[in-house]
Coordinates of C-alpha atoms and ligand atoms in Angstrom, one line a residue:
M1 CA 17.9 -98.2 10.2
Q2 CA 14.8 -97.0 12.1
V3 CA 15.0 -93.8 14.1
S4 CA 12.7 -92.1 16.6
K5 CA 9.8 -89.8 15.5
S6 CA 11.5 -86.9 17.3
L7 CA 14.7 -87.2 15.3
K8 CA 12.8 -87.6 12.0
R9 CA 10.7 -84.5 12.7
L10 CA 13.8 -82.5 13.7
I11 CA 15.6 -83.3 10.5
Y12 CA 12.5 -82.6 8.4
W13 CA 12.3 -79.1 10.0
E14 CA 16.0 -78.5 9.7
L15 CA 15.9 -79.3 6.0
G16 CA 12.4 -77.7 5.2
I17 CA 12.9 -74.3 6.8
P18 CA 16.0 -73.2 4.9
V19 CA 14.7 -74.7 1.6
T20 CA 11.6 -72.6 2.1
L21 CA 13.7 -69.5 2.7
L22 CA 15.7 -70.4 -0.4
I23 CA 12.7 -69.1 -2.4
I24 CA 13.6 -65.5 -1.2
G25 CA 17.4 -66.2 -1.6
I26 CA 17.0 -67.4 -5.2
Y27 CA 14.7 -64.6 -6.2
H28 CA 17.3 -62.0 -5.1
G29 CA 20.0 -63.9 -6.9
L30 CA 18.1 -63.5 -10.2
M31 CA 17.4 -59.8 -9.3
Q32 CA 21.2 -59.2 -8.9
T33 CA 21.9 -60.3 -12.4
I34 CA 19.0 -58.1 -13.8
Y35 CA 20.1 -55.0 -11.9
R36 CA 23.8 -55.6 -12.9
A37 CA 23.0 -56.0 -16.6
G38 CA 21.4 -52.6 -16.6
A39 CA 17.9 -54.0 -17.3
I40 CA 16.7 -52.0 -14.2
N41 CA 18.0 -48.5 -13.7
E42 CA 16.4 -48.1 -10.2
S43 CA 17.7 -48.6 -6.7
K44 CA 14.7 -50.8 -5.7
M45 CA 12.1 -53.2 -7.1
A46 CA 9.0 -54.4 -5.5
G47 CA 9.8 -52.4 -2.3
L48 CA 13.2 -54.1 -1.7
D49 CA 16.3 -52.2 -2.6
Y50 CA 19.4 -53.6 -4.2
Y51 CA 21.6 -53.9 -1.1
Q52 CA 18.7 -55.3 1.0
G53 CA 18.2 -58.0 -1.7
L54 CA 21.9 -58.7 -1.9
T55 CA 22.0 -59.1 1.9
L56 CA 19.0 -61.5 1.9
H57 CA 20.6 -63.5 -1.0
G58 CA 24.0 -63.9 0.9
V59 CA 22.7 -64.5 4.3
I60 CA 19.9 -66.9 3.4
N61 CA 21.9 -68.9 0.8
A62 CA 25.4 -68.8 2.3
V63 CA 24.7 -68.7 6.1
V64 CA 21.2 -70.0 6.9
L65 CA 20.8 -72.8 4.4
T66 CA 24.4 -74.1 4.9
T67 CA 24.2 -74.0 8.7
F68 CA 20.8 -75.7 9.1
F69 CA 21.9 -78.3 6.5
A70 CA 25.2 -79.0 8.2
V71 CA 23.5 -79.6 11.5
A72 CA 20.7 -81.8 10.0
F73 CA 23.1 -83.8 7.8
S74 CA 25.5 -84.3 10.8
H75 CA 22.6 -85.5 12.9
A76 CA 21.9 -88.1 10.2
V77 CA 25.6 -89.2 9.8
M78 CA 26.3 -89.5 13.5
T79 CA 23.1 -91.5 14.2
F80 CA 23.6 -93.8 11.1
Y81 CA 27.3 -94.6 11.8
L82 CA 27.3 -94.7 15.6
K83 CA 23.9 -96.4 15.9
R84 CA 22.7 -94.1 18.6
E85 CA 20.6 -91.0 18.6
P86 CA 21.5 -87.5 19.8
N87 CA 20.0 -86.2 23.0
K88 CA 16.5 -84.9 22.3
T89 CA 16.6 -81.8 24.6
V90 CA 20.0 -80.6 23.3
S91 CA 18.9 -81.1 19.6
W92 CA 15.6 -79.3 19.9
L93 CA 17.2 -76.5 22.0
S94 CA 19.8 -76.1 19.2
F95 CA 17.0 -76.0 16.7
A96 CA 15.0 -73.4 18.7
L97 CA 18.0 -71.1 19.0
M98 CA 18.8 -71.4 15.3
V99 CA 15.2 -70.6 14.3
T100 CA 14.9 -67.7 16.8
G101 CA 18.2 -66.2 15.4
T102 CA 17.0 -66.6 11.8
V103 CA 13.6 -64.9 12.5
M104 CA 15.4 -62.0 14.3
A105 CA 17.9 -61.5 11.5
S106 CA 15.3 -62.0 8.8
W107 CA 13.0 -59.4 10.4
A108 CA 15.9 -56.8 10.4
M109 CA 16.8 -57.5 6.7
L110 CA 13.2 -57.5 5.4
A111 CA 12.5 -54.3 7.4
G112 CA 15.4 -52.7 5.6
K113 CA 17.3 -52.2 8.8
A114 CA 20.2 -54.5 8.0
S115 CA 21.4 -54.0 4.5
V116 CA 25.0 -54.8 5.5
L117 CA 25.6 -57.8 3.3
Y118 CA 26.6 -61.2 4.6
T119 CA 30.0 -60.0 5.7
F120 CA 28.4 -57.1 7.8
Y121 CA 31.6 -55.0 7.6
P122 CA 31.5 -51.8 9.7
P123 CA 31.1 -48.9 9.1
L124 CA 27.9 -50.3 7.6
K125 CA 25.6 -50.6 10.6
A126 CA 22.7 -53.0 11.2
H127 CA 19.8 -53.1 13.7
P128 CA 21.1 -54.8 16.9
L129 CA 18.6 -57.7 16.3
F130 CA 20.5 -58.6 13.1
Y131 CA 23.7 -59.2 15.1
L132 CA 21.9 -60.9 17.9
G133 CA 20.1 -63.1 15.5
A134 CA 23.3 -64.1 13.8
A135 CA 24.9 -64.9 17.2
L136 CA 21.9 -67.1 18.2
L137 CA 22.1 -69.0 14.9
I138 CA 25.7 -69.7 15.5
V139 CA 25.3 -70.7 19.2
G140 CA 22.4 -72.9 18.3
S141 CA 24.6 -74.7 15.8
W142 CA 27.4 -75.2 18.4
L143 CA 25.3 -77.2 20.8
P144 CA 25.1 -80.5 18.9
L145 CA 28.9 -80.8 18.7
F146 CA 29.1 -81.4 22.5
D147 CA 26.4 -84.0 22.3
W148 CA 28.0 -85.7 19.2
A149 CA 31.3 -85.7 21.2
R150 CA 29.5 -87.6 24.0
M151 CA 28.0 -90.1 21.5
Y152 CA 31.5 -90.6 19.9
S153 CA 33.3 -91.2 23.1
A154 CA 30.7 -93.7 24.2
W155 CA 31.1 -95.5 20.8
K156 CA 34.9 -95.3 21.1
K157 CA 34.8 -97.0 24.5
E158 CA 32.9 -99.9 23.0
N159 CA 35.1 -100.0 19.9
P160 CA 38.6 -99.0 21.1
N161 CA 40.5 -100.6 18.2
T162 CA 38.1 -99.9 15.3
K163 CA 38.9 -97.1 13.0
T164 CA 36.5 -94.1 13.4
P165 CA 34.2 -94.1 10.4
L166 CA 35.4 -91.5 7.9
A167 CA 32.0 -89.7 7.9
V168 CA 32.0 -89.4 11.6
L169 CA 35.6 -88.1 11.6
G170 CA 34.7 -85.6 9.0
T171 CA 31.7 -84.4 10.9
L172 CA 33.6 -83.9 14.1
I173 CA 36.4 -82.1 12.4
N174 CA 33.9 -79.9 10.6
F175 CA 32.2 -78.8 13.7
I176 CA 35.5 -78.3 15.6
I177 CA 36.6 -75.9 12.8
W178 CA 33.2 -74.2 13.1
F179 CA 33.4 -73.9 16.9
V180 CA 36.9 -72.4 16.8
C181 CA 36.3 -70.0 14.0
T182 CA 33.0 -68.7 15.3
L183 CA 34.6 -67.7 18.6
A184 CA 36.2 -64.7 16.7
V185 CA 32.9 -63.6 15.1
A186 CA 31.1 -64.0 18.4
Y187 CA 33.7 -61.6 19.9
E188 CA 33.2 -59.2 17.0
V189 CA 29.5 -59.3 17.4
L190 CA 29.2 -59.1 21.1
V191 CA 32.1 -56.8 22.0
L192 CA 32.5 -54.5 18.9
L193 CA 29.3 -54.5 16.8
L194 CA 26.4 -54.8 19.3
P195 CA 27.6 -51.9 21.7
W196 CA 28.2 -49.7 18.6
A197 CA 24.9 -50.6 17.0
M198 CA 23.1 -49.9 20.3
G199 CA 24.7 -46.5 20.6
I200 CA 26.8 -47.5 23.7
K201 CA 30.0 -46.9 21.9
A202 CA 30.5 -44.1 19.4
T203 CA 33.1 -45.6 17.1
I204 CA 34.5 -48.9 16.1
N205 CA 37.9 -50.3 15.0
V206 CA 37.0 -51.3 11.4
T207 CA 40.2 -53.2 10.7
L208 CA 39.9 -55.2 13.9
A209 CA 36.3 -56.1 13.0
R210 CA 37.3 -57.2 9.5
T211 CA 40.2 -59.2 10.8
L212 CA 38.0 -61.0 13.4
F213 CA 35.4 -61.5 10.6
W214 CA 37.9 -63.2 8.3
F215 CA 39.3 -65.4 11.1
F216 CA 35.8 -66.8 10.9
G217 CA 35.1 -66.1 7.2
H218 CA 37.5 -68.4 5.5
A219 CA 37.0 -71.3 7.8
L220 CA 33.3 -70.8 7.1
V221 CA 33.9 -71.8 3.5
Y222 CA 35.3 -75.2 4.6
F223 CA 32.4 -75.6 7.1
W224 CA 30.3 -75.3 3.9
L225 CA 32.5 -77.7 2.0
L226 CA 33.2 -80.5 4.4
P227 CA 29.6 -82.1 4.3
A228 CA 30.1 -82.3 0.5
Y229 CA 33.5 -83.9 1.0
I230 CA 32.0 -86.4 3.4
M231 CA 29.6 -87.3 0.6
F232 CA 32.4 -87.5 -2.0
Y233 CA 34.5 -89.8 0.1
T234 CA 31.9 -92.0 1.7
M235 CA 29.0 -92.2 -0.8
L236 CA 30.1 -91.3 -4.3
P237 CA 32.4 -94.3 -5.0
K238 CA 29.5 -96.7 -4.0
L239 CA 27.0 -94.8 -6.1
A240 CA 29.4 -94.9 -9.1
G241 CA 29.5 -98.7 -8.7
G242 CA 33.0 -98.9 -7.2
K243 CA 35.0 -98.4 -4.0
L244 CA 36.9 -95.5 -2.3
Y245 CA 40.5 -95.7 -3.6
S246 CA 42.1 -95.0 -0.2
D247 CA 40.5 -94.6 3.2
L248 CA 43.8 -93.1 4.6
A249 CA 43.9 -90.4 2.0
G250 CA 40.4 -89.2 3.2
R251 CA 41.6 -89.1 6.8
I252 CA 44.8 -87.1 5.9
A253 CA 42.8 -84.7 3.9
L254 CA 40.3 -84.1 6.7
F255 CA 43.0 -83.6 9.3
L256 CA 44.8 -81.1 7.1
F257 CA 41.6 -79.1 6.9
L258 CA 41.7 -79.0 10.8
L259 CA 45.2 -77.4 10.5
F260 CA 44.8 -75.0 7.7
S261 CA 41.1 -73.9 7.4
V262 CA 41.3 -71.1 9.9
P263 CA 44.8 -69.5 9.8
V264 CA 44.3 -68.1 6.3
G265 CA 41.7 -65.4 6.7
V266 CA 44.1 -62.6 6.0
H267 CA 44.1 -63.6 2.3
H268 CA 40.8 -61.7 2.2
Q269 CA 42.7 -58.7 3.5
F270 CA 45.7 -58.5 1.2
S271 CA 44.5 -55.0 0.2
D272 CA 43.8 -53.8 3.8
P273 CA 46.4 -51.2 4.8
S274 CA 46.8 -51.9 8.5
I275 CA 48.1 -55.5 8.3
T276 CA 51.9 -55.8 7.7
K277 CA 53.3 -57.6 4.7
G278 CA 55.0 -60.5 6.6
I279 CA 51.7 -61.7 8.0
K280 CA 50.1 -61.4 4.5
L281 CA 52.9 -63.5 3.0
F282 CA 52.7 -66.1 5.8
Q283 CA 48.9 -66.6 5.5
G284 CA 49.3 -66.5 1.7
V285 CA 51.6 -69.5 1.9
L286 CA 49.2 -71.3 4.4
T287 CA 46.5 -70.7 1.8
Y288 CA 48.4 -72.9 -0.6
G289 CA 48.5 -75.4 2.3
V290 CA 44.7 -75.5 2.6
A291 CA 44.5 -76.4 -1.1
I292 CA 46.5 -79.6 -0.5
P293 CA 43.6 -81.5 1.0
S294 CA 41.5 -80.6 -2.0
F295 CA 44.3 -81.8 -4.4
I296 CA 44.4 -85.1 -2.4
T297 CA 40.6 -85.3 -2.8
A298 CA 40.8 -84.6 -6.5
F299 CA 43.2 -87.5 -7.1
T300 CA 41.5 -89.9 -4.7
I301 CA 38.1 -89.4 -6.0
A302 CA 39.3 -89.5 -9.7
A303 CA 41.0 -92.8 -8.9
S304 CA 37.8 -94.1 -7.3
L305 CA 35.7 -93.1 -10.3
E306 CA 38.2 -94.8 -12.6
Y307 CA 37.9 -98.0 -10.6
A308 CA 34.1 -97.7 -10.7
G309 CA 34.2 -97.1 -14.5
R310 CA 36.5 -100.1 -15.1
R311 CA 34.2 -102.3 -13.0
N312 CA 31.3 -101.1 -15.1
G313 CA 33.2 -102.3 -18.2
A314 CA 35.2 -99.3 -19.3
K315 CA 38.3 -99.7 -21.5
G316 CA 41.2 -97.3 -22.4
L317 CA 42.8 -94.4 -20.6
L318 CA 39.7 -92.3 -20.1
G319 CA 37.0 -94.6 -21.1
F320 CA 35.8 -94.8 -17.5
F321 CA 34.2 -91.4 -17.8
A322 CA 31.7 -92.9 -20.2
K323 CA 30.7 -95.7 -17.8
L324 CA 29.4 -93.7 -14.9
P325 CA 25.7 -93.5 -14.0
Y326 CA 25.2 -89.8 -14.9
L327 CA 21.5 -90.1 -15.7
D328 CA 20.3 -92.9 -13.5
P329 CA 17.2 -91.6 -11.6
N330 CA 17.7 -94.2 -8.9
R331 CA 21.2 -93.0 -8.2
Y332 CA 20.4 -89.2 -8.6
L333 CA 22.9 -88.4 -5.8
F334 CA 25.7 -89.3 -8.1
A335 CA 24.5 -86.7 -10.6
Y336 CA 24.5 -84.0 -7.9
M337 CA 28.0 -84.9 -6.7
I338 CA 29.7 -85.4 -10.1
A339 CA 28.2 -82.1 -11.3
G340 CA 29.5 -80.4 -8.2
L341 CA 33.0 -81.9 -8.5
F342 CA 33.2 -80.7 -12.2
L343 CA 32.4 -77.2 -11.1
F344 CA 35.0 -77.4 -8.3
V345 CA 37.8 -77.9 -10.8
F346 CA 37.2 -74.3 -12.0
G347 CA 36.4 -73.0 -8.4
G348 CA 39.7 -74.4 -7.3
V349 CA 41.7 -72.9 -10.1
T350 CA 40.1 -69.4 -9.5
G351 CA 40.8 -69.8 -5.8
M352 CA 44.5 -70.5 -6.5
V353 CA 44.5 -67.2 -8.5
N354 CA 43.0 -65.3 -5.6
A355 CA 45.6 -66.7 -3.2
S356 CA 48.5 -65.2 -5.1
Y357 CA 49.4 -61.8 -3.4
Q358 CA 50.2 -60.3 -6.8
L359 CA 47.2 -61.7 -8.8
N360 CA 44.8 -60.8 -6.0
N361 CA 45.6 -57.1 -6.7
I362 CA 43.9 -57.5 -10.0
V363 CA 40.9 -59.5 -9.0
H364 CA 40.1 -58.3 -5.5
N365 CA 36.6 -56.7 -5.1
T366 CA 35.9 -57.3 -8.7
A367 CA 33.2 -59.5 -10.3
W368 CA 35.8 -62.2 -10.5
M369 CA 35.2 -62.9 -6.8
P370 CA 31.5 -63.9 -7.1
G371 CA 32.6 -65.8 -10.2
H372 CA 34.9 -67.8 -8.0
F373 CA 32.5 -68.4 -5.1
H374 CA 29.6 -69.5 -7.3
M375 CA 31.8 -72.4 -8.6
T376 CA 32.6 -73.4 -5.0
V377 CA 29.8 -72.6 -2.6
A378 CA 27.1 -72.5 -5.3
G379 CA 28.9 -75.5 -7.0
P380 CA 29.8 -78.6 -5.1
V381 CA 28.3 -77.2 -1.8
F382 CA 24.9 -76.1 -3.1
L383 CA 24.5 -79.2 -5.2
A384 CA 25.4 -81.5 -2.4
I385 CA 23.0 -79.7 -0.1
I386 CA 20.0 -79.8 -2.4
G387 CA 20.6 -83.4 -3.6
M388 CA 21.0 -84.6 0.0
S389 CA 18.0 -82.7 1.2
T390 CA 15.8 -84.5 -1.3
Y391 CA 17.5 -87.8 -0.5
L392 CA 17.3 -87.6 3.3
Y393 CA 13.7 -86.3 3.2
S394 CA 12.5 -89.0 0.8
K395 CA 14.2 -91.9 2.7
M396 CA 13.2 -90.8 6.1
S397 CA 9.6 -90.1 5.2
G398 CA 9.2 -93.1 3.0
K399 CA 8.0 -91.0 0.0
R400 CA 9.2 -91.4 -3.5
V401 CA 11.1 -88.6 -5.2
F402 CA 8.6 -86.5 -7.2
L403 CA 9.5 -86.2 -11.0
P404 CA 12.6 -88.5 -10.8
R405 CA 13.7 -87.8 -14.3
I406 CA 13.7 -84.1 -13.9
N407 CA 15.5 -84.5 -10.6
V408 CA 18.4 -86.1 -12.2
I409 CA 18.9 -83.4 -14.8
I410 CA 18.7 -80.5 -12.3
P411 CA 22.4 -80.6 -11.4
Y412 CA 23.5 -80.5 -15.0
L413 CA 21.2 -77.6 -15.8
W414 CA 22.7 -75.8 -12.8
V415 CA 26.2 -76.6 -14.1
I416 CA 25.4 -75.0 -17.5
G417 CA 23.9 -72.0 -15.7
I418 CA 26.9 -71.5 -13.4
L419 CA 29.5 -71.9 -16.1
I420 CA 27.8 -69.2 -18.2
F421 CA 27.2 -67.0 -15.2
S422 CA 30.7 -67.3 -13.8
A423 CA 32.3 -66.9 -17.2
G424 CA 30.6 -63.5 -17.5
L425 CA 31.6 -62.5 -14.0
S426 CA 35.2 -63.6 -14.3
W427 CA 35.6 -62.0 -17.7
G428 CA 34.0 -58.7 -16.3
G429 CA 36.2 -58.9 -13.2
L430 CA 39.4 -59.1 -15.3
Q431 CA 38.2 -55.8 -16.9
G432 CA 37.6 -54.2 -13.6
E433 CA 33.9 -54.7 -13.2
P434 CA 33.2 -54.2 -9.5
R435 CA 31.3 -56.7 -7.3
R436 CA 28.5 -55.6 -4.9
T437 CA 27.5 -52.6 -7.1
N438 CA 24.1 -51.8 -8.6
L439 CA 25.6 -51.3 -12.1
G440 CA 22.2 -50.5 -13.5
L441 CA 22.3 -47.1 -11.8
T442 CA 25.6 -46.0 -13.2
Y443 CA 28.1 -48.1 -15.2
L444 CA 25.4 -50.0 -17.1
N445 CA 23.1 -47.1 -17.6
P446 CA 23.7 -45.5 -21.0
K447 CA 22.4 -42.2 -19.8
H448 CA 24.9 -42.0 -17.0
E449 CA 28.3 -40.3 -17.3
L450 CA 30.0 -43.5 -15.9
F451 CA 28.5 -45.8 -18.5
T452 CA 31.0 -48.5 -19.4
P453 CA 30.2 -50.3 -22.7
E454 CA 32.9 -53.0 -22.1
W455 CA 30.8 -54.4 -19.3
V456 CA 27.7 -54.9 -21.5
P457 CA 28.6 -58.4 -22.8
T458 CA 30.0 -59.6 -19.5
T459 CA 26.8 -58.6 -17.5
L460 CA 24.6 -60.0 -20.2
L461 CA 26.4 -63.3 -20.1
A462 CA 25.9 -63.4 -16.3
L463 CA 22.2 -62.5 -16.8
C464 CA 21.8 -65.5 -19.2
G465 CA 23.6 -67.8 -16.7
G466 CA 21.4 -66.4 -13.9
I467 CA 18.2 -67.2 -15.7
I468 CA 19.2 -70.9 -16.3
M469 CA 20.3 -71.2 -12.7
T470 CA 16.9 -69.8 -11.6
V471 CA 15.1 -72.4 -13.8
A472 CA 17.2 -75.2 -12.3
A473 CA 16.6 -74.0 -8.7
A474 CA 12.8 -73.6 -9.4
L475 CA 12.8 -77.2 -10.6
F476 CA 14.5 -78.3 -7.4
L477 CA 11.8 -76.6 -5.3
V478 CA 9.1 -78.4 -7.3
V479 CA 10.9 -81.7 -6.8
F480 CA 11.5 -81.1 -3.1
F481 CA 8.0 -79.8 -2.2
G482 CA 6.4 -82.2 -4.6
T483 CA 8.1 -85.1 -2.7
M484 CA 6.9 -83.6 0.6
L485 CA 3.3 -83.4 -0.6
S486 CA 3.2 -87.0 -2.0
R487 CA 1.9 -90.1 -0.3
R488 CA 4.1 -92.4 1.8
R489 CA 4.8 -95.6 -0.2
E490 CA 7.9 -97.1 1.4
E491 CA 9.3 -97.9 4.8
Q492 CA 10.7 -94.9 6.6
V493 CA 14.4 -95.4 7.2
L494 CA 17.6 -93.5 7.8
D495 CA 19.8 -94.9 5.1
L496 CA 23.0 -93.5 3.6
P497 CA 25.1 -95.1 0.7
V498 CA 28.3 -96.5 2.2
S499 CA 31.4 -97.0 0.1
E500 CA 33.8 -99.7 1.0
A501 CA 37.5 -98.8 0.7
L502 CA 39.6 -100.4 -2.0
H503 CA 42.8 -99.9 0.0
N504 CA 41.5 -100.1 3.6
E505 CA 44.8 -99.3 5.4
K506 CA 45.3 -100.7 8.8
R507 CA 44.5 -98.3 11.7
I508 CA 47.2 -95.7 12.3
P509 CA 46.6 -94.2 15.8
L510 CA 47.8 -90.7 14.6
F511 CA 45.0 -90.6 12.0
D512 CA 42.4 -91.8 14.6
T513 CA 42.9 -89.3 17.3
F514 CA 42.2 -85.6 17.7
K515 CA 44.7 -84.4 20.4
P516 CA 47.9 -84.0 18.4
W517 CA 46.0 -82.3 15.6
L518 CA 44.2 -79.9 17.9
V519 CA 47.5 -78.9 19.6
T520 CA 49.1 -78.3 16.2
M521 CA 46.1 -76.4 15.1
G522 CA 46.4 -74.2 18.2
I523 CA 50.1 -73.5 17.5
I524 CA 49.6 -72.5 13.9
L525 CA 46.6 -70.3 14.8
V526 CA 48.7 -68.4 17.4
V527 CA 51.6 -67.9 15.0
A528 CA 49.4 -66.8 12.1
Y529 CA 46.9 -64.7 14.0
A530 CA 48.5 -63.1 17.1
P531 CA 50.5 -60.6 14.9
A532 CA 47.5 -60.0 12.6
L533 CA 45.2 -59.1 15.5
L534 CA 47.9 -57.0 17.2
D535 CA 48.4 -55.1 13.9
A536 CA 44.7 -54.5 13.6
S537 CA 44.3 -53.3 17.2
K538 CA 47.3 -50.9 16.9
N539 CA 46.4 -49.5 13.5
P540 CA 42.7 -48.8 13.2
G541 CA 43.3 -46.8 10.1
K542 CA 42.3 -43.2 9.4
G543 CA 38.8 -43.9 8.2
A544 CA 37.4 -44.5 4.7
P545 CA 35.7 -41.9 2.4
Q546 CA 31.9 -41.8 2.6
F547 CA 29.9 -43.6 -0.1
L548 CA 26.1 -43.6 -0.7
P549 CA 24.2 -46.6 -1.9
E550 CA 23.3 -45.1 -5.3
S551 CA 26.8 -44.3 -6.5
P552 CA 30.2 -46.0 -6.6
V553 CA 31.9 -42.6 -6.4
P554 CA 32.9 -41.3 -2.9
V555 CA 30.9 -38.4 -1.7
E556 CA 33.9 -35.9 -1.4
S557 CA 35.1 -36.6 -4.9
K558 CA 31.6 -35.9 -6.3
A559 CA 31.3 -32.7 -4.3
A560 CA 34.7 -31.6 -5.6
G561 CA 33.5 -32.4 -9.1
Q562 CA 36.2 -35.1 -9.6
K563 CA 35.5 -38.0 -11.8
T564 CA 36.6 -41.4 -10.7
G565 CA 36.3 -44.9 -12.0
P566 CA 36.6 -46.0 -15.6
V567 CA 35.6 -42.5 -17.0
A568 CA 38.5 -40.9 -15.1
K569 CA 40.8 -43.7 -16.3
L570 CA 39.7 -43.2 -20.0
E571 CA 40.0 -39.4 -19.8
S572 CA 43.6 -39.6 -18.3
K573 CA 44.8 -41.8 -21.2
P574 CA 47.3 -39.8 -23.4
Ligands
HAS1 FE1 37.7 -69.0 -1.9 C1 37.3 -65.6 -1.7 C2 41.1 -68.6 -2.1 C3 38.1 -72.5 -1.9 C4 34.4 -69.5 -1.1 N1 36.1 -67.8 -1.5 C5 36.1 -66.4 -1.5 C6 34.8 -65.9 -1.2 C7 34.0 -67.0 -1.1 C8 34.9 -68.2 -1.2 C9 32.6 -67.0 -0.7 O1 43.1 -66.4 -1.5 C10 34.4 -64.4 -1.2 C11 34.4 -63.9 0.2 C12 33.9 -62.5 0.1 O2 32.6 -62.3 0.1 O3 34.7 -61.6 0.0 N2 39.3 -70.3 -2.0 C13 40.6 -69.9 -2.1 C14 41.4 -71.1 -2.2 C15 40.6 -72.1 -2.2 C16 39.3 -71.7 -2.1 C17 42.9 -71.1 -2.4 N3 36.5 -70.6 -1.6 C18 36.9 -72.0 -1.6 C19 35.7 -72.8 -1.3 C20 34.7 -71.9 -1.1 C21 35.2 -70.6 -1.3 C22 35.8 -74.3 -1.2 C23 33.3 -72.2 -0.7 C24 32.8 -73.4 -0.4 N4 38.9 -67.4 -1.9 C25 40.3 -67.5 -1.9 C26 40.8 -66.1 -1.7 C27 39.7 -65.3 -1.5 C28 38.6 -66.2 -1.7 C29 42.2 -65.7 -1.6 C30 39.8 -63.8 -1.2 C31 39.9 -63.0 -2.5 C32 39.7 -61.5 -2.2 O4 40.5 -60.7 -2.7 O5 38.6 -61.1 -1.7 C33 41.0 -73.6 -2.2 O6 40.5 -74.3 -1.1 C34 40.6 -74.3 -3.5 C35 41.2 -75.7 -3.6 C36 40.5 -76.5 -4.6 C37 41.1 -77.3 -5.5 C38 40.2 -78.0 -6.5 C39 40.2 -79.5 -6.3 C40 39.2 -80.1 -7.3 C41 38.4 -81.1 -7.0 C42 37.5 -81.6 -8.0 C43 38.0 -82.9 -8.7 C44 37.0 -83.4 -9.7 C45 36.8 -84.6 -10.0 C46 35.7 -85.0 -11.0 C47 37.6 -85.8 -9.5 C48 42.5 -77.4 -5.7 C49 38.3 -81.8 -5.7 C50 36.0 -84.6 -12.4 C51 34.8 -84.9 -13.2 C52 34.6 -84.7 -14.5 C53 33.4 -85.0 -15.2 C54 35.7 -83.9 -15.3

């Protein structure tokens, strides 16, 4: 379909800005693996220190890129399916707020005034502009939801008995989750962090801040994931040459995300002392609930791929795997999606390990954790984002994809990199290798008393994976910007692949309306979170020992001459 110049421009900017920033995000990802492998024994390189780099890496890749993309992609989906455009003023105002917020936060990070990582846990303190910037980015991304709701209700009035298109349903659900979960982080920023960062309040309730953050933080991961799921359900079967196995399965999965995405954040706080065991158990059980829609997705998409493979001539039980268009440059989106799904099998399994209260004790805050999340957010999510960014830009600008054969191998190269990288991290994590630590200064520095040789192979493996990932990401940048710089050769259109459903079940009103789901969501949220927030408010904790960026050992223990960490462990062995 044809769309206005204004919408085209808006989508180009919303895709182009975060992809440009990704250059910084990727550079700092590679630097992480280099520091951690002990190849650098310094606290900074090229004027940027380890924690500053890690903050830039997390904020740009996991927050800025994902949020800008979700808004751009959702504009495209809503316009394409509802055949009407979003309001210009609202969309550009949302864009302006997101850009202003990003500039403010980027300044604070680059100036070294906000090395607080993407979770900005207190007592780490950032410059007020970092918090304000984050708040503006979020508020900017809220605005389109209200406009899309208006577009949707106009469409619904004209089509009262037609099923809401699955992609539209997914988009609205995603942004409702986003709106609800970000209310908590907005409260954390405006009421707790900003007054403290500005010196108006002297102290802060760290546990409450963490609990509010994780109310937002786990739902955030589904806000990242749902655009990819929308692509898997509504585009992948068609690209594979088949049909979506069941439309109803997709609807059920999406509504389950609405119920379970938010009330599970305490599973990030299993080790926090102030929250009682009952709440941890309850949210642990709900965490298994939030895996159900992903299991539904795994079976539905596998069945859709099997159908496609058989249609393409496959025989035998698993022969369909051999009849899918893995390397077709004209259907490169298939490559990005199948590669992401493959990684998500491992991302899902490691997530189930994290969700277990007992196993979590072993892996919490170890390198296992980035191993898990690089197979989720840097797996299906990142691949869907970069593949779709190239696709949307190329279609809407009428420019052909630059280096199409390279483009189709990028996702597989990325998969190889991530598998090696995450294997190193997961292996190291099981041996106690900590996350978020400049290992090159201590544990991976042979001259240091904390040197831990067990982590040499694990960090080297992660370094090898990191180099391959960097090559894949650099190739993506060449393809994306190469496409931007090439000449227009085709008609400029907004066109998305649309999968028909093999089982197109008749419309069931419960799965085509939001009210009962929103009410149930509210009830589960209150039951899961009221006691957690009460606990956190009542028990602020007695305060953590002080750490300095250059050492994983608390200051007091160092002053008292005590050894901690693996050295202490080894010395205490009989
Ligand atoms: Fe997670 C920590 C539990 C999913 C991201 N997670 C994190 C962190 C991040 C993150 C960033 O319970 C770290 C936060 C921090 O900085 O501290 N996670 C889960 C569970 C799931 C899960 C149960 N996580 C995700 C997704 C993420 C993500 C999705 C990003 C997008 N996670 C945890 C827990 C922690 C945690 C604890 C805290 C740990 C701690 O101690 O700090 C589930 O949603 C996973 C369900 C997924 C599945 C997989 C389904 C498989 C599919 C693929 C099918 C493939 C096909 C194709 C059909 C059940 C759909 C096959 C093709 C071939 C060619 C073979």
